[in-house]
Coordinates of C-alpha atoms and ligand atoms in Angstrom, one line a residue:
M19 CA 57.7 18.4 -14.8
R20 CA 57.6 14.9 -16.3
R21 CA 56.5 13.6 -13.0
L22 CA 53.7 16.1 -12.8
A23 CA 52.5 15.2 -16.3
R24 CA 52.2 11.6 -15.2
V25 CA 50.3 12.5 -12.0
A26 CA 48.1 15.1 -13.4
P27 CA 45.6 12.9 -15.3
L28 CA 45.4 10.7 -12.2
L29 CA 44.7 13.8 -10.1
L30 CA 42.1 14.9 -12.6
A31 CA 40.4 11.5 -12.5
W32 CA 40.5 11.5 -8.8
T33 CA 38.9 15.0 -8.4
A34 CA 36.3 14.1 -11.1
T35 CA 35.3 11.0 -9.1
L36 CA 35.2 13.1 -5.9
S37 CA 33.0 15.8 -7.3
L38 CA 30.7 13.2 -9.0
A39 CA 30.4 11.5 -5.7
A40 CA 29.6 14.7 -4.0
E41 CA 26.9 15.7 -6.5
Q42 CA 25.4 12.2 -7.0
P43 CA 24.7 10.1 -4.0
P44 CA 24.6 6.4 -4.6
A45 CA 21.7 5.1 -6.7
S46 CA 19.3 2.9 -4.8
V47 CA 15.9 1.3 -5.5
I48 CA 13.1 0.5 -3.1
L49 CA 10.5 -1.7 -4.8
F50 CA 7.2 -1.9 -2.8
I51 CA 4.9 -4.7 -3.8
G52 CA 1.4 -4.8 -2.4
D53 CA 0.4 -8.4 -3.1
G54 CA -3.1 -8.4 -4.8
M55 CA -3.3 -4.6 -4.5
D56 CA -5.3 -3.5 -7.5
E57 CA -7.2 -0.2 -7.8
H58 CA -10.2 -1.7 -6.0
Q59 CA -8.2 -2.7 -3.0
V60 CA -6.4 0.7 -2.9
T61 CA -9.8 2.5 -3.0
L62 CA -11.3 0.2 -0.4
A63 CA -8.5 1.1 2.1
R64 CA -8.5 4.8 1.1
N65 CA -12.3 5.2 1.6
Y66 CA -12.1 3.4 4.9
L67 CA -9.1 5.3 6.3
Y68 CA -9.4 8.8 4.8
G69 CA -12.8 9.0 3.1
A70 CA -13.9 9.9 -0.4
E71 CA -11.6 12.9 -0.6
G72 CA -8.6 11.3 1.0
A73 CA -5.4 9.9 -0.4
L74 CA -3.0 7.3 0.7
A75 CA 0.8 8.1 0.9
M76 CA 1.5 6.0 -2.2
E77 CA -1.1 8.0 -4.2
Q78 CA 0.9 11.1 -3.4
L79 CA 4.0 10.0 -5.3
P80 CA 4.5 12.4 -8.2
L81 CA 4.3 9.9 -11.1
R82 CA 2.0 7.1 -11.9
S83 CA 1.3 4.5 -14.5
S84 CA -0.7 1.3 -15.1
A85 CA 0.9 -2.1 -15.7
R86 CA -0.3 -5.0 -17.7
V87 CA 0.0 -8.3 -15.8
Q88 CA 1.3 -11.0 -18.1
T89 CA 1.6 -14.7 -17.7
V90 CA 2.5 -17.4 -20.2
R91 CA 1.3 -21.0 -20.2
E92 CA 3.6 -23.8 -18.9
D93 CA 2.5 -26.2 -21.6
D94 CA 2.9 -23.5 -24.4
P95 CA 4.9 -20.4 -23.4
G96 CA 3.9 -18.8 -26.7
Q97 CA 0.3 -18.4 -25.3
F98 CA -0.8 -16.0 -22.6
R99 CA -3.1 -16.6 -19.6
Y100 CA -5.1 -13.6 -18.3
V101 CA -5.0 -14.3 -14.6
A102 CA -1.6 -14.4 -12.8
D103 CA -0.2 -15.6 -9.5
S104 CA 2.4 -14.1 -7.2
A105 CA 5.1 -16.4 -8.3
N106 CA 5.1 -15.7 -12.0
T107 CA 4.5 -11.9 -11.5
A108 CA 7.2 -11.5 -8.9
T109 CA 9.5 -13.4 -11.3
T110 CA 8.7 -10.8 -14.0
L111 CA 9.4 -7.9 -11.7
A112 CA 12.6 -9.6 -10.5
T113 CA 13.9 -10.8 -13.8
G114 CA 12.3 -8.7 -16.6
Q115 CA 11.1 -12.0 -18.2
L116 CA 7.8 -13.8 -18.4
T117 CA 7.0 -17.2 -17.0
S118 CA 4.2 -19.5 -16.0
L119 CA 2.1 -19.8 -12.9
G120 CA 3.9 -21.1 -9.8
R121 CA 7.4 -20.6 -11.1
I122 CA 10.1 -18.9 -9.1
A123 CA 12.6 -17.2 -11.4
T124 CA 12.7 -20.1 -13.8
S125 CA 11.5 -20.2 -17.4
A126 CA 8.2 -21.9 -18.4
T127 CA 8.6 -25.4 -19.8
T128 CA 12.4 -25.3 -20.1
D129 CA 13.0 -24.6 -16.3
Q130 CA 16.1 -22.4 -16.9
D131 CA 17.1 -20.0 -14.1
Q132 CA 16.3 -16.4 -14.9
S133 CA 18.7 -13.9 -13.4
T134 CA 17.3 -11.4 -11.0
I135 CA 17.9 -7.7 -10.3
L136 CA 18.9 -8.6 -6.8
E137 CA 21.6 -10.9 -8.1
A138 CA 22.8 -8.2 -10.6
A139 CA 22.9 -5.6 -7.8
Q140 CA 25.0 -7.9 -5.6
K141 CA 27.4 -8.5 -8.5
A142 CA 27.8 -4.8 -8.9
G143 CA 28.7 -4.5 -5.2
L144 CA 25.4 -3.0 -4.0
R145 CA 23.7 -4.1 -0.8
T146 CA 20.4 -6.0 -1.0
G147 CA 17.4 -6.7 1.2
L148 CA 14.0 -8.5 1.2
V149 CA 11.3 -7.6 3.6
S150 CA 7.8 -9.2 3.8
T151 CA 4.9 -9.8 6.0
A152 CA 4.7 -13.3 4.6
S153 CA 7.2 -16.1 5.1
L154 CA 10.4 -15.1 3.4
T155 CA 10.1 -18.4 1.5
D156 CA 6.7 -17.2 0.0
A157 CA 6.6 -16.6 -3.7
T158 CA 7.1 -12.8 -3.8
P159 CA 10.4 -12.6 -1.9
A160 CA 11.5 -15.9 -3.2
A161 CA 11.5 -14.9 -6.8
F162 CA 14.2 -12.2 -6.2
A163 CA 16.9 -14.7 -5.0
A164 CA 15.8 -18.3 -5.5
H165 CA 15.2 -20.4 -8.6
T166 CA 12.7 -23.3 -8.4
A167 CA 10.3 -25.0 -10.6
H168 CA 7.5 -24.3 -8.1
R169 CA 6.7 -21.9 -5.3
S170 CA 5.8 -24.8 -3.0
C171 CA 9.5 -25.9 -2.8
Q172 CA 10.0 -23.8 0.3
S173 CA 12.1 -25.9 2.7
P174 CA 14.2 -29.1 2.6
A175 CA 11.1 -31.1 3.8
D176 CA 9.1 -30.0 0.8
M177 CA 11.5 -31.2 -1.8
A178 CA 10.4 -34.9 -1.9
K179 CA 6.6 -34.1 -1.8
A180 CA 4.6 -34.4 -5.0
I181 CA 2.5 -31.2 -5.8
G182 CA -0.8 -32.6 -7.0
Y183 CA -2.0 -29.5 -8.8
A184 CA 1.3 -28.6 -10.5
A185 CA 2.5 -29.7 -13.9
A186 CA 4.9 -32.6 -14.1
T187 CA 7.5 -30.1 -15.3
Q188 CA 7.1 -28.1 -12.0
Q189 CA 7.7 -30.7 -9.3
C190 CA 10.3 -29.9 -6.6
M191 CA 12.3 -33.0 -7.5
A192 CA 13.9 -30.9 -10.3
D193 CA 15.6 -28.8 -7.7
Q194 CA 16.8 -31.5 -5.3
H195 CA 20.5 -31.5 -4.5
S196 CA 20.7 -35.2 -5.4
R197 CA 19.7 -34.2 -9.0
G198 CA 22.2 -31.3 -9.2
G199 CA 19.6 -28.7 -8.1
K200 CA 20.1 -25.8 -5.7
G201 CA 17.7 -27.1 -3.1
S202 CA 14.7 -25.4 -1.5
I203 CA 13.9 -21.7 -1.4
A204 CA 15.0 -21.4 2.2
E205 CA 18.4 -22.8 1.4
Q206 CA 18.8 -20.7 -1.7
L207 CA 17.8 -17.5 0.2
L208 CA 20.6 -18.1 2.7
A209 CA 23.1 -19.1 0.0
A210 CA 22.3 -15.8 -1.8
N211 CA 24.1 -13.8 1.0
I212 CA 21.5 -11.1 1.1
D213 CA 22.3 -8.3 3.6
V214 CA 18.8 -8.0 5.1
L215 CA 16.1 -10.7 5.3
L216 CA 13.1 -9.7 7.5
G217 CA 9.7 -11.4 7.6
G218 CA 8.1 -14.6 8.7
G219 CA 8.6 -18.3 8.0
K220 CA 10.7 -19.5 10.9
R221 CA 9.4 -23.0 10.4
Y222 CA 11.1 -23.3 7.0
F223 CA 14.4 -22.3 8.4
A224 CA 14.1 -24.5 11.5
Q225 CA 15.2 -27.5 9.3
S226 CA 18.3 -29.2 8.3
S227 CA 19.9 -29.6 4.9
K228 CA 22.7 -32.1 4.3
G229 CA 23.0 -32.5 8.1
T230 CA 23.3 -28.7 8.9
D231 CA 20.6 -26.7 10.7
L232 CA 19.7 -23.8 8.4
Q233 CA 19.5 -21.2 11.2
K234 CA 22.9 -22.3 12.6
A235 CA 24.3 -22.1 9.1
A236 CA 23.0 -18.6 8.8
A237 CA 24.6 -17.6 12.1
S238 CA 27.9 -19.0 11.0
Q239 CA 27.5 -17.0 7.7
G240 CA 27.5 -13.8 9.8
Y241 CA 23.7 -13.3 10.1
K242 CA 22.3 -11.8 13.3
L243 CA 19.2 -13.9 14.0
L244 CA 16.1 -11.9 15.2
S245 CA 12.8 -13.3 16.2
R246 CA 11.1 -10.6 18.2
R247 CA 10.1 -7.0 17.6
R248 CA 12.2 -5.8 20.5
E249 CA 15.3 -7.4 19.0
L250 CA 14.7 -5.7 15.7
L251 CA 14.3 -2.3 17.3
E252 CA 17.3 -2.7 19.6
K253 CA 19.6 -4.4 17.0
G254 CA 23.1 -3.0 16.8
P255 CA 24.8 -1.8 13.7
G256 CA 26.8 -3.8 11.2
S257 CA 25.9 -7.4 10.7
K258 CA 23.6 -9.0 8.2
L259 CA 20.1 -9.5 9.5
L260 CA 17.9 -12.6 9.4
G261 CA 14.6 -11.7 11.1
L262 CA 12.0 -14.5 11.4
F263 CA 9.2 -13.1 13.4
A264 CA 6.6 -15.9 13.1
P265 CA 6.5 -19.6 12.3
G266 CA 4.7 -18.8 9.0
H267 CA 3.2 -15.5 7.7
L268 CA 3.1 -12.6 10.2
P269 CA -0.2 -12.0 12.0
V270 CA -2.3 -9.3 10.4
E271 CA -2.7 -5.9 12.0
W272 CA -6.5 -5.6 11.8
I273 CA -9.5 -7.8 12.1
G274 CA -13.2 -7.1 11.9
E275 CA -15.2 -6.3 15.1
G276 CA -16.1 -9.7 16.6
N277 CA -13.8 -11.3 14.0
R278 CA -16.4 -10.6 11.3
R279 CA -15.7 -11.1 7.7
A280 CA -17.9 -10.9 4.5
Q281 CA -20.6 -13.6 4.5
P282 CA -23.1 -14.9 2.0
I283 CA -26.4 -13.1 2.4
A284 CA -29.0 -15.2 4.3
L285 CA -32.5 -15.5 2.9
N286 CA -35.7 -15.8 4.9
W287 CA -38.5 -18.3 4.1
L288 CA -39.9 -15.9 1.5
G289 CA -36.5 -15.7 -0.2
E290 CA -35.9 -12.2 1.0
P291 CA -32.3 -11.1 1.8
Q292 CA -31.4 -10.6 5.4
F293 CA -28.5 -8.1 5.3
S294 CA -26.2 -8.2 8.3
E295 CA -25.3 -5.2 10.4
P296 CA -22.3 -3.0 9.5
F297 CA -19.1 -3.4 11.4
A298 CA -15.8 -1.6 11.9
C299 CA -12.2 -2.8 11.9
V300 CA -10.2 -3.2 15.2
D301 CA -6.6 -4.1 16.2
N302 CA -5.8 -7.8 16.0
P303 CA -4.5 -8.7 19.5
D304 CA -2.4 -11.5 17.9
H305 CA -0.3 -8.9 16.2
R306 CA 1.2 -7.7 19.5
G307 CA 5.0 -8.2 19.7
T308 CA 5.3 -8.4 15.9
P309 CA 7.2 -5.7 14.1
T310 CA 5.1 -3.6 11.7
L311 CA 6.1 -3.5 8.0
K312 CA 7.2 0.1 8.6
E313 CA 9.5 -0.9 11.4
M314 CA 11.0 -3.7 9.3
T315 CA 11.4 -1.3 6.3
S316 CA 13.1 1.4 8.4
A317 CA 15.5 -1.2 10.0
A318 CA 16.3 -2.4 6.5
L319 CA 16.9 1.1 5.1
T320 CA 19.2 1.9 8.1
R321 CA 21.3 -1.2 7.6
L322 CA 21.4 -1.0 3.8
S323 CA 22.4 2.7 3.7
A324 CA 24.9 2.9 6.6
D325 CA 28.4 3.7 5.3
N326 CA 27.5 2.6 1.8
A327 CA 28.9 4.4 -1.1
K328 CA 27.4 2.0 -3.7
G329 CA 23.6 2.0 -3.1
F330 CA 21.2 -0.9 -2.6
F331 CA 18.2 -2.8 -3.9
L332 CA 15.4 -3.4 -1.4
M333 CA 12.1 -5.2 -2.0
V334 CA 9.3 -4.6 0.5
E335 CA 6.2 -6.7 0.3
G336 CA 2.8 -6.1 1.9
A337 CA 1.9 -9.8 1.5
A338 CA -1.4 -10.2 3.3
I339 CA -3.5 -7.7 1.3
D340 CA -3.9 -10.7 -1.1
K341 CA -4.1 -13.4 1.6
Q342 CA -6.9 -11.5 3.4
A343 CA -8.8 -10.9 0.2
H344 CA -8.7 -14.7 -0.5
R345 CA -10.3 -15.1 2.9
R346 CA -13.0 -12.4 2.3
N347 CA -11.7 -10.4 5.3
P348 CA -12.1 -6.7 4.3
C349 CA -10.7 -5.5 7.7
G350 CA -7.6 -7.8 7.3
E351 CA -7.1 -6.4 3.8
I352 CA -7.5 -2.7 4.8
G353 CA -5.3 -3.1 7.9
E354 CA -2.5 -4.6 5.7
L355 CA -2.9 -2.0 3.0
R356 CA -2.6 0.6 5.7
A357 CA 0.6 -1.1 7.1
F358 CA 2.0 -1.2 3.6
D359 CA 1.2 2.5 3.0
L360 CA 3.0 3.4 6.2
A361 CA 6.0 1.5 5.0
V362 CA 5.9 3.5 1.8
Q363 CA 5.8 6.6 3.9
A364 CA 9.0 5.5 5.6
G365 CA 10.5 5.0 2.1
R366 CA 9.6 8.5 1.1
E367 CA 11.1 9.9 4.3
F368 CA 14.3 8.0 3.6
A369 CA 14.4 9.4 0.0
R370 CA 14.2 12.9 1.3
S371 CA 17.7 12.6 2.7
H372 CA 18.9 10.1 0.0
P373 CA 17.8 11.9 -3.2
N374 CA 19.1 9.3 -5.7
T375 CA 16.5 6.7 -4.5
L376 CA 14.0 5.4 -7.0
I377 CA 10.8 4.3 -5.3
I378 CA 8.3 2.1 -7.1
V379 CA 5.1 1.1 -5.5
T380 CA 3.0 -1.5 -7.4
A381 CA 1.1 -4.8 -7.1
D382 CA 1.7 -8.2 -8.6
H383 CA -1.9 -8.9 -9.7
G384 CA -5.5 -8.1 -9.0
Q385 CA -7.8 -9.5 -6.3
A386 CA -11.4 -10.1 -5.7
G387 CA -12.8 -7.4 -3.4
Q388 CA -15.2 -4.9 -5.0
I389 CA -16.9 -1.9 -3.6
I390 CA -20.6 -2.2 -4.5
P391 CA -23.8 -0.5 -3.4
L392 CA -25.3 -0.6 0.1
P393 CA -28.3 -2.9 1.1
E394 CA -30.7 0.1 0.7
Y395 CA -29.8 0.2 -3.0
F396 CA -30.7 -3.4 -3.6
L397 CA -33.9 -3.2 -1.5
A398 CA -35.1 -0.2 -3.5
W399 CA -35.2 -2.5 -6.5
G400 CA -37.5 -5.0 -4.8
N401 CA -37.3 -7.4 -1.9
R402 CA -35.5 -10.2 -3.8
Q403 CA -32.5 -8.2 -4.9
Y404 CA -29.1 -9.0 -3.4
P405 CA -25.5 -9.6 -4.5
P406 CA -24.6 -13.2 -5.1
G407 CA -21.2 -13.5 -3.3
Y408 CA -19.8 -12.8 0.2
Y409 CA -20.8 -9.3 1.4
A410 CA -19.9 -7.0 4.2
V411 CA -21.0 -3.5 5.2
L412 CA -18.2 -1.5 6.9
K413 CA -18.5 1.4 9.2
T414 CA -15.6 3.6 7.9
R415 CA -13.5 5.7 10.2
S416 CA -15.5 8.8 9.4
G417 CA -18.8 6.9 10.2
E418 CA -19.9 6.4 6.6
L419 CA -21.0 3.0 5.3
M420 CA -19.2 1.1 2.5
A421 CA -20.2 -2.3 1.2
V422 CA -17.7 -4.8 -0.1
S423 CA -18.4 -7.9 -2.2
Y424 CA -16.3 -10.9 -2.9
A425 CA -17.8 -13.0 -5.7
T426 CA -15.2 -15.0 -7.6
N427 CA -16.0 -18.3 -6.0
A428 CA -19.5 -19.4 -5.0
P429 CA -20.8 -19.9 -1.5
P430 CA -21.3 -22.1 0.4
N431 CA -18.4 -24.3 -0.8
G432 CA -16.0 -21.9 -2.4
R433 CA -12.6 -22.5 -0.8
G434 CA -11.6 -18.9 -1.2
E435 CA -11.7 -16.0 -3.6
V436 CA -9.4 -16.2 -6.7
H437 CA -7.2 -13.6 -8.3
T438 CA -8.5 -11.3 -11.1
G439 CA -6.9 -10.2 -14.3
V440 CA -7.0 -6.4 -14.0
N441 CA -4.1 -4.0 -14.6
V442 CA -2.2 -3.0 -11.5
P443 CA -1.3 0.6 -10.5
V444 CA 2.3 1.9 -10.5
Y445 CA 3.3 4.9 -8.3
L446 CA 6.8 6.2 -8.7
Q447 CA 9.3 8.9 -7.5
G448 CA 12.9 9.6 -8.2
I449 CA 12.7 9.1 -12.0
D450 CA 12.3 11.3 -15.0
A451 CA 8.7 11.5 -16.1
A452 CA 9.7 10.9 -19.7
Q453 CA 10.8 7.4 -18.8
V454 CA 7.4 6.4 -17.5
P455 CA 4.8 5.6 -20.2
P456 CA 1.2 5.8 -19.2
L457 CA 0.7 2.1 -20.0
M458 CA 3.5 -0.3 -19.3
D459 CA 4.1 -3.9 -18.3
Q460 CA 5.9 -5.6 -15.5
R461 CA 9.0 -6.3 -17.6
Q462 CA 9.5 -2.6 -18.1
L463 CA 9.4 -2.0 -14.4
N464 CA 12.4 -4.3 -14.1
R465 CA 14.2 -2.3 -16.8
L466 CA 13.5 1.0 -15.1
M467 CA 15.1 -0.3 -11.9
R468 CA 18.1 -1.8 -13.6
D469 CA 18.7 1.4 -15.5
H470 CA 18.5 3.4 -12.3
L471 CA 21.1 1.2 -10.7
G472 CA 23.2 1.1 -13.8
L473 CA 22.9 -2.7 -14.2
N474 CA 22.9 -4.5 -17.5
A475 CA 19.5 -5.7 -18.7
A476 CA 18.6 -9.4 -18.7
T477 CA 20.2 -11.0 -21.8
D478 CA 18.2 -14.2 -22.4
Ligands
MG530 MG1 3.3 -12.4 -2.0
ZN531 ZN1 -3.1 -14.8 -3.9

């Protein structure tokens, strides 16, 4: 009798845990970040792919909000800037704290490490993964597991280089091993012991640090190294994955017919605009042999969820929506947004059989592409009317015409388009609607993810 009294509470606790486990599958988060994917870029892709009455997979998530994008000044963190970059915004999504342009999970001016949701998830015994179409050392994935004064500190070779355009407080010297720092982003990503790392950036890992080759170090840490699509699709179960599928960023999926991009509008001798012919988007032959973002996402989800009672945190980035908008390449942008949306679809399929999965799809900041009227509209107003930037007319999949303009940096010498300061969309599923205000900010997104995983909020 006495013995039973001693065992009974244990038995009760045990059955309670058991029934809880049966009812509540492990909490997981998939954070999808479309780099530079504001409403304009979403609409551009949707119109091209599915027409005026269509919808992308991400737009069919049951909840949505709009997020303010916030950035503070390096020289005065009490002041805001109204245009962000991917480093400071990924930092905010990863850490729940604000910082200045270029910083990777470190604080403006004071250069203190800001702890990330990936690190908190790891501490709690969850699995973690980062997937990107960019180099894994690029700002967005970096901010989840590395801490550097500047996004340019990607590999050991970068650490001694001066960054001409960055503040004195943001040079890579601050993170050098010889100064007590943690070294480059590539080294820190490997030291972070992340279960799944899939993307580009082989060249940053094909280097040595303190006499050790980074890829060899990764292999001895238990990583299975992958460099081809076939290897990803045929990979066995079990080990940690480091997939580096290109020397730098992965090739994009689509290009314009004849490699066409948006162009400044030529004028004839009378000063009249000569609009160029519409074009469609085609497959980029250079993408062959590269895994798609959906394939990388599915591989990551399989690895992170297999025999896992504790859940995971996974960040998936569609990186080149932004990079192609900088280059005024609408087909590159649309193709990458499509690839990103297909990855979101894979996430939704996963969540169907793993119901305690929170999916958040958002962007880090706005970009430059805008849908504007067709040439006929300008010509109707007189023969000297035309848009001032780079312009392209696309033949959409359904055969309609759609014109895109990029006009944040002037032709003919503009190096590239620059980011814009618009709010970014947030699409969600797997969360109570009452927790999602119609207007939020990127720090709140971090809080929602931590709450879902049962992790403590950032303290500093
Ligand atoms: Mg990025
Ligand atoms: Zn950018």
